[in-house]
CSV table of C-alpha atoms in Angstrom, one decimal:
chain,number,residue,atom,x,y,z
Z,1,MET,CA,0.2,-0.5,0.1
Z,2,LEU,CA,1.1,3.6,-0.7
Z,3,PHE,CA,1.5,5.3,3.4
Z,4,GLU,CA,3.0,1.9,4.1
Z,5,ASN,CA,6.5,2.9,2.2
Z,6,PRO,CA,9.4,3.5,5.3
Z,7,LEU,CA,10.5,6.0,3.3
Z,8,PHE,CA,7.4,7.8,3.2
Z,9,LEU,CA,6.1,7.2,7.0
Z,10,ILE,CA,10.3,7.7,8.8
Z,11,PRO,CA,10.5,10.6,7.3
Z,12,PHE,CA,7.1,12.2,7.6
Z,13,SER,CA,6.2,11.1,10.6
Z,14,SER,CA,9.1,11.8,12.1
Z,15,GLY,CA,8.8,15.8,11.4
Z,16,LEU,CA,5.7,15.5,12.6
Z,17,ILE,CA,6.6,14.7,15.9
Z,18,PHE,CA,9.8,17.1,15.2
Z,19,CYS,CA,7.2,19.9,14.2
Z,20,ILE,CA,4.8,19.3,17.6
Z,21,VAL,CA,7.8,18.7,19.9
Z,22,GLY,CA,9.0,22.2,18.9
Z,23,CYS,CA,5.9,24.3,18.9
Z,24,PHE,CA,6.1,22.7,22.5
Z,25,MET,CA,8.7,24.1,23.3
Z,26,TYR,CA,8.9,27.3,21.7
Z,27,LYS,CA,5.7,28.0,23.1
Z,28,PHE,CA,6.8,26.6,27.0
Z,29,PRO,CA,10.7,26.8,27.1
Z,30,PRO,CA,12.5,25.4,30.1
Z,31,LYS,CA,12.8,28.4,32.7
Z,32,LYS,CA,15.6,27.2,34.2
Z,33,ILE,CA,18.5,24.4,33.3
Z,34,ASN,CA,17.8,21.2,33.7
Z,35,SER,CA,18.5,17.8,33.2
Z,36,ILE,CA,15.4,16.4,32.2
Z,37,TYR,CA,13.8,19.1,29.7
Z,38,GLY,CA,14.6,21.1,26.5
Z,39,TYR,CA,18.0,21.5,24.6
Z,40,ARG,CA,20.6,19.7,26.2
Z,41,THR,CA,24.2,19.4,26.3
Z,42,ALA,CA,27.5,20.8,27.8
Z,43,SER,CA,28.3,24.1,25.9
Z,44,SER,CA,23.7,24.8,26.0
Z,45,MET,CA,23.5,23.9,29.7
Z,46,LYS,CA,26.9,26.1,30.7
Z,47,ASN,CA,25.0,29.4,32.0
Z,48,GLN,CA,21.2,30.6,31.7
Z,49,LEU,CA,22.1,33.1,29.1
Z,50,ARG,CA,23.0,30.2,26.6
Z,51,TRP,CA,20.6,28.2,28.0
Z,52,ASP,CA,17.5,30.4,27.3
Z,53,PHE,CA,18.8,31.2,23.8
Z,54,ALA,CA,19.5,27.0,22.4
Z,55,GLN,CA,15.5,26.7,24.2
Z,56,LEU,CA,14.6,29.3,21.7
Z,57,TYR,CA,16.8,28.9,18.0
Z,58,ALA,CA,16.8,24.7,18.8
Z,59,SER,CA,12.7,24.4,18.9
Z,60,LYS,CA,13.0,27.4,15.7
Z,61,GLN,CA,14.9,24.7,14.8
Z,62,MET,CA,12.8,21.4,15.8
Z,63,ILE,CA,10.1,22.6,13.3
Z,64,LYS,CA,11.9,24.3,10.1
Z,65,TYR,CA,14.4,20.2,9.9
Z,66,GLY,CA,10.6,18.5,10.7
Z,67,LEU,CA,8.8,20.8,7.6
Z,68,LEU,CA,11.9,19.9,6.0
Z,69,LEU,CA,11.1,16.2,7.0
Z,70,SER,CA,7.6,15.3,6.2
Z,71,VAL,CA,7.6,17.3,2.7
Z,72,VAL,CA,11.1,15.2,1.9
Z,73,GLY,CA,9.0,12.5,3.1
Z,74,LEU,CA,6.9,12.8,0.4
Z,75,ILE,CA,9.0,11.5,-1.6
Z,76,GLY,CA,8.4,7.9,-1.1
Z,77,LEU,CA,4.8,8.4,-2.0
Z,78,VAL,CA,6.5,8.2,-5.7
Z,79,TYR,CA,9.8,6.7,-4.6
Z,80,GLN,CA,9.5,3.3,-4.1
Z,81,PRO,CA,12.5,0.9,-3.4
Z,82,THR,CA,12.3,-2.9,-2.0
Z,83,GLU,CA,11.6,-2.2,2.1
Z,84,GLY,CA,14.8,-2.8,3.4
Z,85,ILE,CA,15.8,0.4,0.6
Z,86,SER,CA,13.4,2.1,1.8
Z,87,THR,CA,13.7,2.2,5.9
Z,88,ILE,CA,17.8,2.5,5.5
Z,89,LEU,CA,17.1,6.0,3.3
Z,90,GLY,CA,14.0,6.9,6.0
Z,91,LEU,CA,16.3,5.9,9.1
Z,92,GLY,CA,19.1,7.6,7.3
Z,93,LEU,CA,17.2,11.2,6.4
Z,94,MET,CA,16.2,11.1,10.2
Z,95,ILE,CA,19.0,10.2,11.7
Z,96,VAL,CA,20.4,13.1,9.2
Z,97,MET,CA,18.0,15.8,10.1
Z,98,VAL,CA,19.2,15.2,14.1
Z,99,ILE,CA,22.5,15.7,12.7
Z,100,LEU,CA,22.0,18.9,11.0
Z,101,LEU,CA,20.4,20.1,14.2
Z,102,ILE,CA,22.1,20.0,16.6
Z,103,PHE,CA,25.4,20.8,14.7
Z,104,ARG,CA,23.4,24.2,13.3
Z,105,VAL,CA,22.4,24.9,17.6
Z,106,GLU,CA,25.7,24.0,18.6
Z,107,ASN,CA,27.9,26.4,15.6
Z,108,MET,CA,25.2,29.2,16.6
Z,109,ILE,CA,25.6,28.9,20.2
Z,110,LYS,CA,29.0,28.8,19.3
Z,111,GLU,CA,29.4,32.0,17.4
Z,112,ARG,CA,27.2,33.9,19.7
Z,113,PHE,CA,29.0,33.4,23.1
Z,114,GLN,CA,32.3,33.0,21.9
Z,115,ASP,CA,33.6,35.9,24.1
Z,116,THR,CA,31.7,35.0,26.9
Z,117,GLU,CA,34.2,31.3,26.9
């Protein structure tokens, strides 16, 4: 069936999850540095200013990459390779977006706070 293609299902559903979590984080960012909720990396948890910036920026990037991932997932409706290849491509797209998200946010934190190390 058309919607059971992992090349559609994995990127599209994970993209929607990215968007929902990004919107939630944007609307309800964690106020204080914690180890439970929010964008948590060593560089984002160094001080409260970095933390606040990272939460806002990461949530916007999550929404952006989530939308991109969902749109790219629509390729799975047209291109239908074997199930194994579709799964690898779908998971690969999702992993690339997560890596891209972390890379972009960490670089922006480093750029924005380079003088406050």
